[in-house]
Short mmCIF file of C-alpha atoms in Angstrom, two decimals:
data_model
loop_
_atom_site.label_atom_id
_atom_site.label_comp_id
_atom_site.label_asym_id
_atom_site.label_seq_id
_atom_site.Cartn_x
_atom_site.Cartn_y
_atom_site.Cartn_z
CA MET S 197 -39.74 -16.97 30.67
CA ALA S 198 -39.00 -19.90 33.15
CA GLU S 199 -41.80 -22.51 34.04
CA PRO S 200 -43.30 -21.88 37.68
CA GLU S 201 -41.78 -23.77 40.32
CA PHE S 202 -44.77 -23.51 42.03
CA THR S 203 -48.53 -22.83 41.21
CA ALA S 204 -52.02 -22.88 43.17
CA THR S 205 -55.04 -21.96 41.84
CA GLY S 206 -58.89 -21.59 43.49
CA VAL S 207 -56.88 -20.18 46.78
CA ARG S 208 -58.46 -17.73 48.86
CA ILE S 209 -56.62 -14.84 49.82
CA GLY S 210 -57.58 -12.58 52.73
CA LYS S 211 -55.96 -9.99 54.41
CA ARG S 212 -56.76 -9.44 57.97
CA LEU S 213 -60.22 -9.98 58.33
CA ARG S 214 -61.24 -8.86 54.63
CA SER S 215 -61.08 -11.50 51.64
CA LEU S 216 -59.05 -9.82 48.70
CA THR S 217 -60.06 -12.67 46.20
CA ARG S 218 -62.16 -16.68 46.89
CA ALA S 219 -60.13 -18.22 43.76
CA GLY S 220 -56.99 -16.32 43.39
CA GLN S 221 -53.60 -18.00 41.98
CA VAL S 222 -50.22 -18.05 44.17
CA ARG S 223 -46.84 -18.41 41.74
CA ILE S 224 -43.26 -19.02 42.66
CA SER S 225 -41.87 -18.43 39.52
CA ASP S 226 -38.01 -16.77 38.61
CA GLY S 227 -37.44 -16.11 42.36
CA ARG S 228 -40.58 -13.96 43.25
CA LEU S 229 -43.72 -14.70 44.68
CA GLN S 230 -47.17 -13.44 43.52
CA LEU S 231 -50.27 -13.23 44.66
CA LEU S 232 -53.04 -12.87 41.96
CA THR S 233 -56.59 -12.68 41.50
CA SER S 234 -59.16 -15.03 39.66
CA TYR S 235 -58.25 -12.58 36.83
CA GLY S 236 -54.67 -12.57 37.12
CA SER S 237 -53.96 -9.26 38.25
CA GLU S 238 -51.52 -8.64 40.81
CA ILE S 239 -52.22 -8.46 44.63
CA ASP S 240 -48.99 -8.53 45.55
CA SER S 241 -45.18 -9.56 44.89
CA ALA S 242 -42.26 -10.15 46.49
CA PRO S 243 -38.42 -12.37 45.95
CA VAL S 244 -38.92 -15.61 48.00
CA GLN S 245 -36.06 -14.13 50.09
CA ALA S 246 -37.92 -11.29 51.46
CA VAL S 247 -41.12 -13.71 51.93
CA ARG S 248 -42.08 -15.66 55.81
CA ALA S 249 -44.16 -18.71 55.05
CA SER S 250 -45.58 -20.31 57.93
CA LYS S 251 -48.86 -21.83 59.09
CA PRO S 252 -50.82 -20.28 61.79
CA TRP S 253 -51.35 -21.71 65.03
CA PHE S 254 -54.67 -22.65 66.05
CA ALA S 255 -55.88 -22.78 62.59
CA PRO S 256 -57.07 -25.75 60.19
CA GLU S 257 -54.52 -27.38 57.80
CA ASP S 258 -55.88 -25.91 54.89
CA ARG S 259 -54.29 -22.33 56.17
CA ALA S 260 -50.78 -20.55 55.42
CA LEU S 261 -49.68 -17.22 56.38
CA ALA S 262 -47.50 -15.38 54.01
CA ASP S 263 -45.58 -12.08 54.81
CA LEU S 264 -45.25 -9.99 51.99
CA ASN S 265 -43.61 -6.14 51.53
CA GLY S 266 -44.77 -5.87 55.51
CA LYS S 267 -48.21 -7.06 54.94
CA ARG S 268 -49.56 -10.61 56.02
CA TYR S 269 -51.89 -12.18 53.83
CA LEU S 270 -54.11 -15.60 55.03
CA LEU S 271 -54.04 -17.93 52.48
CA THR S 272 -56.70 -20.58 52.56
CA LEU S 273 -55.52 -23.83 50.08
CA GLY S 274 -56.57 -27.23 50.50
CA GLU S 275 -56.28 -29.78 53.49
CA HIS S 276 -54.13 -32.41 51.29
CA ASP S 277 -52.87 -32.04 47.69
CA PRO S 278 -55.68 -33.54 45.32
CA ALA S 279 -55.81 -36.29 43.37
CA PRO S 280 -53.84 -36.36 40.08
CA GLY S 281 -56.13 -35.19 37.32
CA GLU S 282 -58.38 -33.05 40.17
CA PRO S 283 -58.76 -29.56 40.39
CA GLY S 284 -58.31 -27.61 43.69
CA PRO S 285 -55.36 -25.87 45.09
CA PRO S 286 -52.48 -28.19 46.92
CA ALA S 287 -51.64 -28.58 50.33
CA ALA S 288 -50.65 -25.35 52.43
CA ARG S 289 -47.94 -27.70 53.56
CA ARG S 290 -46.52 -28.13 50.25
CA PHE S 291 -46.70 -23.79 49.58
CA ILE S 292 -44.58 -23.41 52.64
CA GLU S 293 -41.86 -26.37 51.80
CA ALA S 294 -42.30 -24.47 48.06
CA VAL S 295 -41.17 -20.97 49.23
CA ARG S 296 -38.29 -22.57 51.57
CA ARG S 297 -36.95 -24.32 48.80
CA ALA S 298 -36.92 -21.47 46.48
CA ALA S 299 -35.33 -19.09 49.39
CA LYS S 300 -32.73 -21.39 49.60
CA ARG S 301 -31.98 -21.62 46.11
CA GLY S 302 -31.49 -18.05 46.19
CA HIS S 303 -32.55 -17.14 42.94
#
């Protein structure tokens, strides 16, 4: 298995008003986006070409939307990237850029 192109831990993943996990993981690897619980169980996954990542209107900077398999997930990442060596999720903007880059690459 190749090294993941993007990994974020400590991500709050929700669907509508329901929180699915408070410390989940988001991973882009081998052309797929995976949403995982804090224990590593898969919540959902899809090929990056089929994923739509965007910034929700009127939301704090740390939020991103991910549409996978007809379901919309609200991801709460970080407002800005953590300092080198510091724990914490990367910025939502970096997640959106990573999805777009991986989709362009067309794995």
